[in-house]
Coordinates of C-alpha atoms in Angstrom, one line a residue:
Chain A
M243 CA 43.9 -63.8 -37.2
L244 CA 42.9 -60.2 -37.7
Y245 CA 41.1 -58.9 -34.6
M246 CA 39.0 -55.8 -35.0
I247 CA 38.5 -54.5 -31.5
G248 CA 36.2 -51.7 -30.4
L249 CA 37.6 -49.4 -27.6
G250 CA 34.3 -47.9 -26.5
L251 CA 33.9 -44.1 -26.0
G252 CA 35.6 -42.9 -22.9
D253 CA 39.1 -43.8 -21.8
A254 CA 41.5 -46.7 -21.7
K255 CA 39.4 -48.8 -19.4
D256 CA 36.4 -48.8 -21.7
I257 CA 38.0 -51.7 -23.7
T258 CA 36.4 -55.1 -22.8
V259 CA 38.2 -57.7 -20.8
K260 CA 38.2 -59.9 -23.9
G261 CA 39.6 -57.1 -26.0
L262 CA 42.3 -56.3 -23.5
E263 CA 43.4 -60.0 -23.4
V264 CA 43.7 -60.1 -27.2
V265 CA 45.6 -56.8 -27.4
R266 CA 48.1 -58.0 -24.9
R267 CA 48.9 -61.1 -26.9
C268 CA 48.9 -59.8 -30.5
S269 CA 52.1 -59.4 -32.4
R270 CA 51.2 -56.0 -33.8
V271 CA 48.6 -53.6 -32.5
Y272 CA 47.3 -50.7 -34.7
L273 CA 45.2 -47.8 -33.5
E274 CA 42.9 -46.2 -36.0
A275 CA 43.1 -42.5 -35.3
Y276 CA 41.0 -40.7 -37.8
T277 CA 37.3 -41.4 -37.4
S278 CA 37.0 -40.7 -33.7
V279 CA 39.0 -40.0 -30.5
L280 CA 38.9 -41.1 -26.9
T281 CA 39.4 -38.6 -24.0
V282 CA 42.9 -40.0 -23.6
G283 CA 45.8 -40.2 -26.0
K284 CA 47.9 -43.0 -27.5
E285 CA 50.4 -42.9 -24.6
V286 CA 47.8 -43.5 -22.0
L287 CA 46.5 -46.4 -23.9
E288 CA 50.0 -47.8 -24.4
E289 CA 50.7 -47.7 -20.7
F290 CA 47.4 -49.3 -19.8
Y291 CA 47.6 -52.0 -22.4
G292 CA 51.3 -52.6 -21.8
R293 CA 51.8 -52.5 -25.6
K294 CA 53.2 -50.2 -28.2
L295 CA 50.5 -49.0 -30.6
I296 CA 51.1 -48.2 -34.3
L297 CA 49.0 -45.2 -35.3
A298 CA 47.1 -45.9 -38.5
D299 CA 45.8 -42.8 -40.3
R300 CA 43.3 -42.8 -43.1
E301 CA 45.9 -42.9 -45.8
E302 CA 47.5 -45.9 -44.3
V303 CA 44.4 -47.9 -43.8
E304 CA 43.1 -47.2 -47.3
Q305 CA 46.3 -47.4 -49.2
E306 CA 48.6 -49.6 -47.2
A307 CA 46.1 -52.1 -45.9
N308 CA 48.5 -54.9 -46.9
N309 CA 51.0 -53.7 -44.4
I310 CA 48.5 -54.0 -41.6
L311 CA 47.5 -57.5 -42.8
K312 CA 51.1 -58.7 -43.2
D313 CA 51.6 -62.1 -41.6
A314 CA 48.1 -62.0 -40.1
D315 CA 47.6 -65.5 -41.5
I316 CA 50.3 -66.9 -39.2
S317 CA 50.2 -64.4 -36.3
D318 CA 47.6 -62.3 -34.5
V319 CA 47.2 -58.6 -35.5
A320 CA 44.9 -56.3 -33.7
F321 CA 43.2 -53.2 -35.2
L322 CA 41.8 -50.9 -32.5
V323 CA 38.9 -48.6 -33.3
V324 CA 37.3 -46.0 -31.0
G325 CA 33.7 -47.0 -30.5
D326 CA 32.7 -50.2 -32.4
P327 CA 34.7 -51.5 -35.4
F328 CA 31.7 -51.1 -37.7
G329 CA 31.2 -47.4 -37.2
A330 CA 33.1 -46.5 -40.4
T331 CA 33.0 -48.1 -43.8
T332 CA 36.8 -48.2 -44.2
H333 CA 36.7 -51.0 -41.6
S334 CA 34.5 -53.2 -43.7
D335 CA 37.0 -52.7 -46.4
L336 CA 39.8 -54.0 -44.2
I337 CA 37.8 -57.1 -43.5
L338 CA 37.1 -57.7 -47.2
R339 CA 40.8 -57.5 -48.0
A340 CA 41.6 -59.9 -45.2
T341 CA 39.1 -62.4 -46.4
K342 CA 40.4 -62.2 -49.9
L343 CA 43.9 -63.0 -48.6
G344 CA 42.5 -66.0 -46.7
I345 CA 43.1 -64.3 -43.3
P346 CA 40.4 -65.1 -40.7
Y347 CA 39.1 -62.3 -38.6
R348 CA 37.2 -61.7 -35.4
V349 CA 35.3 -58.7 -34.1
I350 CA 35.2 -57.7 -30.5
H351 CA 32.4 -55.2 -30.2
N352 CA 32.0 -52.2 -28.0
A353 CA 29.7 -49.3 -27.4
S354 CA 29.6 -46.7 -30.2
I355 CA 27.9 -43.3 -30.4
M356 CA 25.3 -45.2 -32.5
N357 CA 23.9 -46.9 -29.4
A358 CA 25.3 -44.9 -26.5
V359 CA 23.2 -41.8 -27.5
G360 CA 20.4 -43.7 -25.7
C361 CA 21.8 -42.2 -22.5
C362 CA 19.9 -39.0 -23.2
G363 CA 16.6 -40.9 -22.8
L364 CA 15.4 -40.9 -26.4
Q365 CA 14.5 -44.4 -27.3
L366 CA 17.0 -46.0 -29.7
Y367 CA 14.5 -47.9 -31.7
R368 CA 12.9 -44.6 -32.7
F369 CA 16.0 -43.3 -34.5
G370 CA 15.9 -43.1 -38.3
E371 CA 18.8 -42.7 -40.7
T372 CA 21.9 -41.1 -39.3
V373 CA 23.4 -38.1 -41.0
S374 CA 26.8 -36.5 -41.1
V375 CA 27.2 -32.8 -40.7
V376 CA 30.4 -31.6 -42.4
F377 CA 32.4 -28.3 -41.9
W378 CA 31.3 -25.9 -44.5
T379 CA 33.9 -24.0 -46.5
D380 CA 33.4 -20.8 -48.5
T381 CA 32.7 -22.9 -51.6
W382 CA 31.3 -26.1 -50.3
R383 CA 28.1 -25.9 -48.2
P384 CA 26.2 -29.1 -48.7
E385 CA 22.6 -29.2 -47.6
S386 CA 21.4 -32.5 -49.1
F387 CA 21.6 -34.4 -45.8
F388 CA 18.8 -32.2 -44.6
D389 CA 16.4 -34.3 -46.8
K390 CA 17.1 -37.2 -44.5
V391 CA 16.3 -35.2 -41.4
K392 CA 13.0 -34.2 -43.1
T393 CA 12.1 -37.9 -44.0
N394 CA 12.9 -38.9 -40.4
R395 CA 10.8 -36.2 -38.9
Q396 CA 7.9 -36.8 -41.2
N397 CA 7.9 -40.4 -39.9
G398 CA 8.4 -39.4 -36.3
M399 CA 12.0 -40.6 -36.1
H400 CA 14.8 -38.9 -34.3
T401 CA 18.0 -38.1 -36.3
L402 CA 21.4 -38.6 -34.9
C403 CA 23.8 -36.0 -36.5
L404 CA 27.5 -37.1 -36.4
L405 CA 29.6 -34.0 -36.5
D406 CA 32.7 -33.6 -38.6
I407 CA 36.2 -34.4 -37.5
K408 CA 39.2 -33.1 -39.4
V409 CA 42.4 -35.0 -38.4
K410 CA 45.6 -34.8 -40.3
E411 CA 44.2 -32.6 -43.0
Q412 CA 46.5 -30.6 -45.3
S413 CA 45.8 -27.0 -46.3
L414 CA 45.1 -26.6 -50.1
E415 CA 48.5 -24.9 -50.4
N416 CA 50.4 -27.7 -48.7
L417 CA 48.5 -30.3 -50.6
I418 CA 49.3 -28.7 -54.0
K419 CA 52.9 -28.3 -53.0
G420 CA 53.1 -31.9 -51.8
R421 CA 54.2 -30.7 -48.3
K422 CA 53.2 -33.2 -45.6
I423 CA 52.4 -30.5 -43.2
Y424 CA 49.1 -31.0 -41.4
E425 CA 46.6 -28.6 -39.9
P426 CA 45.7 -28.9 -36.2
P427 CA 42.7 -31.3 -35.7
R428 CA 39.3 -29.8 -35.7
Y429 CA 36.1 -31.2 -34.2
M430 CA 32.7 -29.7 -35.0
S431 CA 30.9 -28.5 -31.9
V432 CA 27.1 -28.7 -31.3
N433 CA 27.1 -24.8 -31.6
Q434 CA 28.7 -24.9 -35.0
A435 CA 26.4 -27.7 -36.2
A436 CA 23.3 -25.9 -35.0
Q437 CA 24.4 -22.6 -36.7
Q438 CA 24.9 -24.4 -40.0
L439 CA 21.5 -26.1 -39.6
L440 CA 19.8 -22.8 -38.9
E441 CA 21.4 -21.3 -42.0
I442 CA 19.9 -24.2 -44.1
V443 CA 16.5 -23.4 -42.5
Q444 CA 16.9 -19.8 -43.6
N445 CA 17.9 -20.8 -47.1
Q446 CA 14.9 -23.0 -47.4
R447 CA 12.6 -20.2 -46.3
I448 CA 14.2 -17.9 -48.9
R449 CA 13.5 -20.5 -51.6
G450 CA 9.9 -20.7 -50.4
E451 CA 10.3 -24.3 -49.1
E452 CA 8.7 -25.4 -45.8
P453 CA 11.6 -26.3 -43.5
A454 CA 11.3 -29.7 -41.7
V455 CA 13.1 -28.1 -38.7
T456 CA 12.7 -24.6 -37.2
E457 CA 14.5 -22.6 -34.5
E458 CA 12.1 -24.1 -32.0
T459 CA 12.7 -27.8 -32.8
L460 CA 13.6 -29.8 -29.8
C461 CA 17.2 -31.0 -30.0
V462 CA 19.7 -32.7 -27.8
G463 CA 23.4 -31.9 -27.7
L464 CA 25.8 -34.5 -26.3
A465 CA 29.5 -34.1 -25.5
R466 CA 32.0 -36.8 -24.5
V467 CA 29.4 -39.5 -24.2
G468 CA 30.7 -42.3 -22.0
A469 CA 33.3 -40.2 -20.3
E470 CA 33.2 -39.1 -16.7
D471 CA 32.6 -35.5 -17.7
Q472 CA 30.0 -36.1 -20.4
K473 CA 27.4 -33.4 -20.9
I474 CA 24.0 -33.5 -22.3
A475 CA 21.7 -30.5 -23.0
A476 CA 18.2 -30.7 -24.3
G477 CA 16.6 -27.5 -25.8
T478 CA 15.6 -25.8 -29.0
L479 CA 17.8 -25.7 -32.1
Q480 CA 18.3 -22.0 -31.3
Q481 CA 19.5 -22.8 -27.8
M482 CA 22.0 -25.4 -29.3
C483 CA 23.8 -22.4 -31.0
T484 CA 25.0 -21.1 -27.7
V485 CA 24.9 -24.0 -25.2
D486 CA 28.4 -24.7 -23.7
L487 CA 29.2 -28.4 -23.8
G488 CA 33.0 -28.1 -23.5
G489 CA 35.6 -30.1 -25.5
P490 CA 35.1 -32.7 -28.2
L491 CA 33.5 -35.0 -29.3
H492 CA 30.1 -33.6 -29.8
S493 CA 26.9 -35.1 -31.3
L494 CA 23.5 -33.6 -32.0
I495 CA 20.1 -35.2 -32.1
I496 CA 17.2 -33.6 -33.8
T497 CA 14.1 -35.1 -32.2
G498 CA 11.4 -36.7 -34.3
G499 CA 8.5 -34.6 -33.1
S500 CA 6.1 -36.2 -30.6
L501 CA 7.9 -37.8 -27.7
H502 CA 7.0 -40.7 -25.5
P503 CA 6.3 -39.5 -21.9
L504 CA 9.3 -41.4 -20.7
E505 CA 11.5 -39.7 -23.3
M506 CA 10.1 -36.3 -22.2
E507 CA 10.8 -37.1 -18.5
M508 CA 14.4 -38.2 -19.3
L509 CA 15.1 -35.1 -21.4
S510 CA 13.9 -32.9 -18.7
L511 CA 16.9 -34.0 -16.6
F512 CA 19.0 -32.3 -19.1
S513 CA 17.0 -29.3 -20.2
V514 CA 18.9 -26.0 -20.9
P515 CA 17.7 -23.4 -18.4
E516 CA 15.6 -20.6 -19.9
N517 CA 17.6 -17.5 -20.8
S518 CA 20.8 -19.2 -20.3
S519 CA 23.6 -20.7 -22.4
E520 CA 24.7 -23.0 -19.7
S521 CA 23.9 -26.7 -19.9
Q522 CA 22.8 -28.7 -16.9
S523 CA 25.3 -31.1 -15.5
T524 CA 24.5 -34.6 -16.8
D525 CA 24.0 -38.2 -15.9
G526 CA 23.3 -37.5 -12.3
L527 CA 26.9 -36.7 -11.4
Chain B
M273 CA 25.8 -44.3 -6.7
L274 CA 23.7 -46.4 -9.0
Y275 CA 25.8 -47.9 -11.7
M276 CA 24.0 -49.1 -14.9
I277 CA 26.5 -51.4 -16.5
G278 CA 26.3 -53.0 -20.0
L279 CA 27.6 -56.5 -20.3
G280 CA 27.9 -56.6 -24.1
L281 CA 26.6 -59.5 -26.1
G282 CA 28.8 -62.6 -25.8
D283 CA 30.1 -64.0 -22.5
A284 CA 31.5 -63.0 -19.2
K285 CA 34.6 -61.3 -20.7
D286 CA 32.6 -58.9 -22.8
I287 CA 32.2 -56.6 -19.8
T288 CA 34.5 -53.6 -20.0
V289 CA 37.5 -53.3 -17.7
K290 CA 35.8 -50.3 -16.1
G291 CA 32.6 -52.2 -15.6
L292 CA 34.3 -55.1 -14.0
E293 CA 36.1 -52.8 -11.5
V294 CA 32.8 -51.3 -10.5
V295 CA 31.1 -54.7 -10.2
R296 CA 33.8 -55.9 -7.9
R297 CA 33.5 -53.0 -5.4
C298 CA 29.7 -52.5 -5.3
S299 CA 27.8 -53.5 -2.2
R300 CA 25.0 -55.2 -4.3
V301 CA 25.0 -56.3 -7.9
Y302 CA 21.7 -57.0 -9.8
L303 CA 21.5 -58.9 -13.1
E304 CA 18.6 -57.9 -15.3
A305 CA 17.4 -61.2 -16.8
Y306 CA 14.4 -60.6 -18.9
T307 CA 15.2 -58.4 -22.0
S308 CA 18.2 -60.4 -23.3
V309 CA 20.6 -63.2 -22.5
L310 CA 24.3 -63.9 -22.8
T311 CA 25.7 -67.2 -24.0
V312 CA 26.6 -68.0 -20.4
G313 CA 24.5 -68.2 -17.3
K314 CA 24.5 -66.4 -14.0
E315 CA 26.9 -68.9 -12.3
V316 CA 29.6 -68.3 -14.9
L317 CA 29.3 -64.5 -14.5
E318 CA 29.4 -64.9 -10.7
E319 CA 32.6 -66.9 -10.9
F320 CA 34.3 -64.5 -13.3
Y321 CA 33.2 -61.4 -11.4
G322 CA 33.9 -63.0 -8.0
R323 CA 30.5 -61.6 -6.9
K324 CA 27.1 -63.0 -6.0
L325 CA 24.5 -61.6 -8.4
I326 CA 20.9 -60.9 -7.5
L327 CA 18.5 -61.9 -10.4
A328 CA 16.1 -59.1 -11.2
D329 CA 13.1 -60.1 -13.2
R330 CA 10.7 -57.7 -14.9
E331 CA 8.3 -57.8 -12.0
E332 CA 11.0 -56.8 -9.6
V333 CA 12.5 -54.0 -11.6
E334 CA 9.1 -52.5 -12.4
Q335 CA 7.4 -53.0 -9.0
E336 CA 10.2 -53.3 -6.5
A337 CA 12.6 -50.7 -7.9
N338 CA 12.9 -49.2 -4.4
N339 CA 14.5 -52.4 -3.2
I340 CA 17.1 -52.1 -5.9
L341 CA 17.8 -48.5 -5.1
K342 CA 17.9 -49.0 -1.3
D343 CA 20.9 -47.2 0.3
A344 CA 22.3 -46.4 -3.2
D345 CA 22.7 -42.8 -1.9
I346 CA 25.3 -44.0 0.7
S347 CA 26.7 -47.1 -1.0
D348 CA 27.3 -48.3 -4.6
V349 CA 24.8 -50.5 -6.3
A350 CA 25.3 -52.1 -9.8
F351 CA 22.6 -53.0 -12.2
L352 CA 23.9 -55.2 -15.0
V353 CA 22.2 -55.3 -18.3
V354 CA 23.0 -57.5 -21.3
G355 CA 24.0 -55.3 -24.2
D356 CA 23.9 -51.6 -23.3
P357 CA 21.8 -50.2 -20.4
F358 CA 19.6 -48.1 -22.8
G359 CA 18.3 -51.0 -24.8
A360 CA 15.1 -51.2 -22.9
T361 CA 12.8 -48.5 -21.6
T362 CA 12.5 -50.1 -18.1
H363 CA 16.0 -48.9 -17.5
S364 CA 15.2 -45.3 -18.2
D365 CA 12.5 -45.7 -15.6
L366 CA 15.0 -46.9 -13.0
I367 CA 17.2 -43.9 -13.7
L368 CA 14.3 -41.6 -13.2
R369 CA 13.4 -43.2 -9.9
A370 CA 16.9 -42.9 -8.7
T371 CA 17.1 -39.2 -9.7
K372 CA 13.8 -38.5 -7.8
L373 CA 15.3 -40.1 -4.7
G374 CA 18.4 -37.9 -5.1
I375 CA 20.6 -40.9 -6.0
P376 CA 23.3 -40.1 -8.5
Y377 CA 23.9 -42.6 -11.3
R378 CA 26.5 -43.5 -13.9
V379 CA 26.2 -45.4 -17.1
I380 CA 29.0 -47.8 -18.3
H381 CA 28.1 -48.4 -21.9
N382 CA 28.8 -51.5 -24.0
A383 CA 27.9 -53.0 -27.4
S384 CA 24.2 -53.8 -28.0
I385 CA 22.5 -55.5 -30.8
M386 CA 21.6 -52.0 -32.0
N387 CA 25.1 -51.3 -33.1
A388 CA 26.7 -54.8 -33.3
V389 CA 24.5 -55.7 -36.2
G390 CA 26.9 -53.7 -38.3
C391 CA 29.0 -56.9 -38.3
C392 CA 27.0 -58.2 -41.3
G393 CA 28.3 -55.3 -43.4
L394 CA 25.1 -53.3 -43.7
Q395 CA 26.0 -49.7 -42.9
L396 CA 24.6 -48.7 -39.5
Y397 CA 23.8 -45.1 -40.5
R398 CA 21.3 -46.5 -43.1
F399 CA 19.1 -48.2 -40.6
G400 CA 15.6 -46.7 -40.0
E401 CA 13.3 -47.3 -37.1
T402 CA 13.7 -50.6 -35.3
V403 CA 10.8 -53.0 -34.9
S404 CA 9.9 -55.8 -32.5
V405 CA 8.4 -59.0 -33.8
V406 CA 6.3 -60.7 -31.1
F407 CA 5.2 -64.3 -30.9
W408 CA 1.8 -64.6 -32.4
T409 CA -0.9 -66.4 -30.5
D410 CA -4.2 -67.9 -31.8
T411 CA -6.0 -64.6 -30.9
W412 CA -3.2 -62.0 -31.1
R413 CA -1.5 -61.6 -34.4
P414 CA -0.3 -58.0 -34.6
E415 CA 0.8 -56.7 -38.0
S416 CA 1.0 -53.0 -37.4
F417 CA 4.9 -53.0 -37.0
F418 CA 4.9 -53.8 -40.7
D419 CA 4.0 -50.2 -41.6
K420 CA 7.4 -49.2 -40.1
V421 CA 9.2 -51.7 -42.3
K422 CA 7.3 -50.2 -45.3
T423 CA 8.3 -46.6 -44.3
N424 CA 11.9 -47.6 -43.9
R425 CA 12.0 -49.4 -47.2
Q426 CA 10.3 -46.6 -49.1
N427 CA 13.1 -44.4 -47.8
G428 CA 15.9 -46.9 -48.6
M429 CA 16.5 -47.7 -44.9
H430 CA 17.3 -51.1 -43.4
T431 CA 15.0 -52.4 -40.7
L432 CA 16.4 -54.3 -37.6
C433 CA 13.8 -56.7 -36.3
L434 CA 14.2 -57.6 -32.6
L435 CA 12.7 -61.0 -32.1
D436 CA 10.6 -61.8 -29.1
I437 CA 11.8 -63.3 -25.8
K438 CA 9.5 -64.9 -23.3
V439 CA 11.2 -65.4 -20.0
K440 CA 9.4 -66.2 -16.8
E441 CA 6.0 -66.1 -18.5
Q442 CA 3.0 -67.8 -16.8
S443 CA 0.4 -69.8 -18.7
L444 CA -3.1 -68.2 -18.7
E445 CA -4.3 -70.9 -16.4
N446 CA -1.5 -70.4 -13.9
L447 CA -1.9 -66.7 -14.1
I448 CA -5.6 -66.9 -13.3
K449 CA -5.1 -69.3 -10.5
G450 CA -2.3 -67.1 -9.1
R451 CA 0.2 -70.0 -9.3
K452 CA 3.8 -68.8 -9.6
I453 CA 4.7 -71.5 -12.1
Y454 CA 6.6 -70.3 -15.1
E455 CA 6.8 -71.6 -18.7
P456 CA 10.2 -72.6 -20.1
P457 CA 11.9 -69.6 -21.8
R458 CA 11.2 -69.1 -25.5
Y459 CA 13.3 -67.2 -28.0
M460 CA 12.0 -66.4 -31.4
S461 CA 14.1 -67.8 -34.2
V462 CA 14.8 -66.1 -37.6
N463 CA 12.8 -69.0 -39.1
Q464 CA 9.7 -68.2 -37.0
A465 CA 10.0 -64.5 -37.6
A466 CA 10.4 -65.0 -41.4
Q467 CA 7.3 -67.2 -41.4
Q468 CA 5.2 -64.7 -39.6
L469 CA 6.4 -62.0 -41.9
L470 CA 5.5 -64.0 -45.0
E471 CA 2.0 -64.6 -43.5
I472 CA 1.6 -60.8 -43.2
V473 CA 2.7 -60.5 -46.8
Q474 CA 0.0 -63.0 -47.8
N475 CA -2.6 -61.2 -45.8
Q476 CA -1.8 -58.0 -47.4
R477 CA -2.1 -59.5 -50.9
I478 CA -5.5 -61.0 -49.9
R479 CA -6.6 -57.5 -48.9
G480 CA -5.4 -56.2 -52.2
E481 CA -2.6 -54.1 -50.7
E482 CA 0.9 -53.9 -52.2
P483 CA 3.3 -55.5 -49.7
A484 CA 6.4 -53.6 -49.0
V485 CA 8.3 -56.9 -48.7
T486 CA 8.1 -60.1 -50.8
E487 CA 9.4 -63.6 -50.6
E488 CA 12.4 -62.3 -52.6
T489 CA 13.4 -59.4 -50.4
L490 CA 17.0 -59.6 -49.3
C491 CA 17.3 -60.2 -45.6
V492 CA 20.0 -61.0 -43.1
G493 CA 19.6 -63.4 -40.2
L494 CA 22.0 -63.1 -37.3
A495 CA 22.4 -65.4 -34.3
R496 CA 24.5 -65.0 -31.1
V497 CA 26.1 -61.8 -32.4
G498 CA 29.4 -61.1 -30.6
A499 CA 29.8 -64.7 -29.4
E500 CA 32.5 -67.0 -30.8
D501 CA 29.9 -69.1 -32.6
Q502 CA 27.9 -66.3 -34.1
K503 CA 26.3 -67.0 -37.4
I504 CA 25.1 -64.7 -40.1
A505 CA 23.1 -65.6 -43.2
A506 CA 22.1 -63.3 -46.1
G507 CA 19.4 -64.4 -48.4
T508 CA 15.8 -63.9 -49.4
L509 CA 13.0 -63.7 -46.9
Q510 CA 11.9 -67.1 -48.2
Q511 CA 15.3 -68.6 -47.4
M512 CA 15.2 -67.1 -43.9
C513 CA 12.2 -69.5 -43.2
T514 CA 14.5 -72.5 -43.3
V515 CA 18.1 -71.3 -42.7
D516 CA 19.7 -73.0 -39.7
L517 CA 21.3 -70.5 -37.4
G518 CA 21.4 -72.6 -34.2
G519 CA 20.5 -71.4 -30.7
P520 CA 19.3 -68.0 -29.5
L521 CA 19.4 -65.0 -29.6
H522 CA 18.4 -64.3 -33.2
S523 CA 17.8 -61.0 -35.0
L524 CA 16.6 -60.3 -38.5
I525 CA 17.4 -57.5 -40.8
I526 CA 15.1 -56.5 -43.7
T527 CA 17.3 -54.6 -46.2
G528 CA 16.2 -51.3 -47.5
G529 CA 16.4 -52.0 -51.2
S530 CA 19.4 -50.7 -53.1
L531 CA 22.7 -51.5 -51.4
H532 CA 26.0 -49.8 -51.4
P533 CA 28.6 -51.9 -53.3
L534 CA 30.6 -52.4 -50.1
E535 CA 27.4 -53.7 -48.4
M536 CA 26.8 -56.1 -51.2
E537 CA 30.4 -57.4 -51.0
M538 CA 30.2 -57.9 -47.2
L539 CA 26.9 -59.7 -47.4
S540 CA 28.3 -62.0 -50.1
L541 CA 30.6 -63.4 -47.4
F542 CA 27.4 -64.7 -45.6
S543 CA 25.1 -65.6 -48.5
V544 CA 22.9 -68.7 -48.1
P545 CA 23.9 -71.3 -50.7
E546 CA 21.3 -71.8 -53.4
N547 CA 19.0 -74.8 -52.8
S548 CA 20.3 -75.2 -49.3
S549 CA 19.0 -74.4 -45.8
E550 CA 22.5 -74.3 -44.4
S551 CA 24.0 -71.0 -43.6
Q552 CA 27.6 -70.2 -44.3
S553 CA 29.9 -70.1 -41.3
T554 CA 30.5 -66.5 -40.3
D555 CA 32.9 -63.8 -39.4
G556 CA 35.8 -65.5 -41.0
L557 CA 36.3 -68.2 -38.4

């Protein structure tokens, strides 16, 4: 059996009781380590689970899936994913491969950023399509995701922006020379995302388009959702450029315009003080 | 401290390790029992947690919230919610009340139907606004939610339909007479939801409107997501009227039109056989 197990969002103890039982009895346990991260590293998980973990990077999961699935028809293999197993499309791919090989699978769900963002008080059912904001380079500065934000806002829906993660990336030079030397991991902050968004807004104005979002649009920045030190800050997109939310992972929500009174009241718990770049402490701690 | 703890979707062991630790040391533990249900009852949870649970129905949470919050500033109180604590708006309300009373709170997240629906293979980021389908009565047959389905489909987004739950409802007669006699719980099935949807489609045709959905629209029915015996069936809306998914809880997805090849391939694992009302067994078991 292939077990796809969600680890949730915080630390080692965010795994479910059921998930932990399975991890402890599987013959091999893989940890997917490229679409998200917990606040603790592999060693902490290994100690808590009492099991050695095999790190699976993107290359491995996409190109060496058969290694992961080896003997999973006669023994139990676990594949651990931060958040819920269905956060990333590569995981559907692993399930399809297993099915083709006649290997049964089971999913043990957990919280993911897709539902845990509800903690800011915006109502989950009012979210529209989710977008990804990628790190711009000198030559690649995609703006097309902004159309989805526009559609969402035109229909009164909030937009969750997932912010880019670069793990185990090679520099162009190392890639060309075939050197397996990797850059340090990078995680986009709410500040960086907000700055890129404002640049898109400026570009749209230059082109004479009406931007769906302005400096004044109400946004919510979230950091380390589910962890003890999570931070949430509600304020304008302009304020999101400077708010200090600390370390990764960050997410950004662009609100859909008119808010329910209960949403407003919840957001007020997290509002960025006027004339300040400091966020409020969050979640009542 | 007020702890809002998600229980996930299946049985007692779907609580997180962190959640279980908190439950075991809180002075009072409430179980919210009106927005969703697990596959096991209160007694099974009590045995597994080793704690007595206090059932909190809607009336209590909305009207007697202060009882729940009593002494939570000097001791720890847990409020357990099936799925994730932010699935229902009443839970935001409890947090706001706590905050006003100066009671700190913490959220322990878990899977909810809002993210676990990803198990059918439809990509979560492509979902638009979520709608609720309520039980129609002779005199109350709301159709307005259908506009949201239309907006989602026009923009290529899937729609998750949450199906109605009636727990601890009084008949009109008992309500008028002030008798606290409650009807047996009712959970809307995918069949019932699909039939109501098709009736709306017919009504729209009669009014000369172009329905956003037809008998042939590709849908996905899900039952008991996260439980060992979960079932998923992909087929037309017409097929959803007769597919047999077993007991509650059910959810229905109306797809957003064009699908990603990976979505198609995943859905094919669950497709309803032609000329049959039986669904395929799911999740590889």
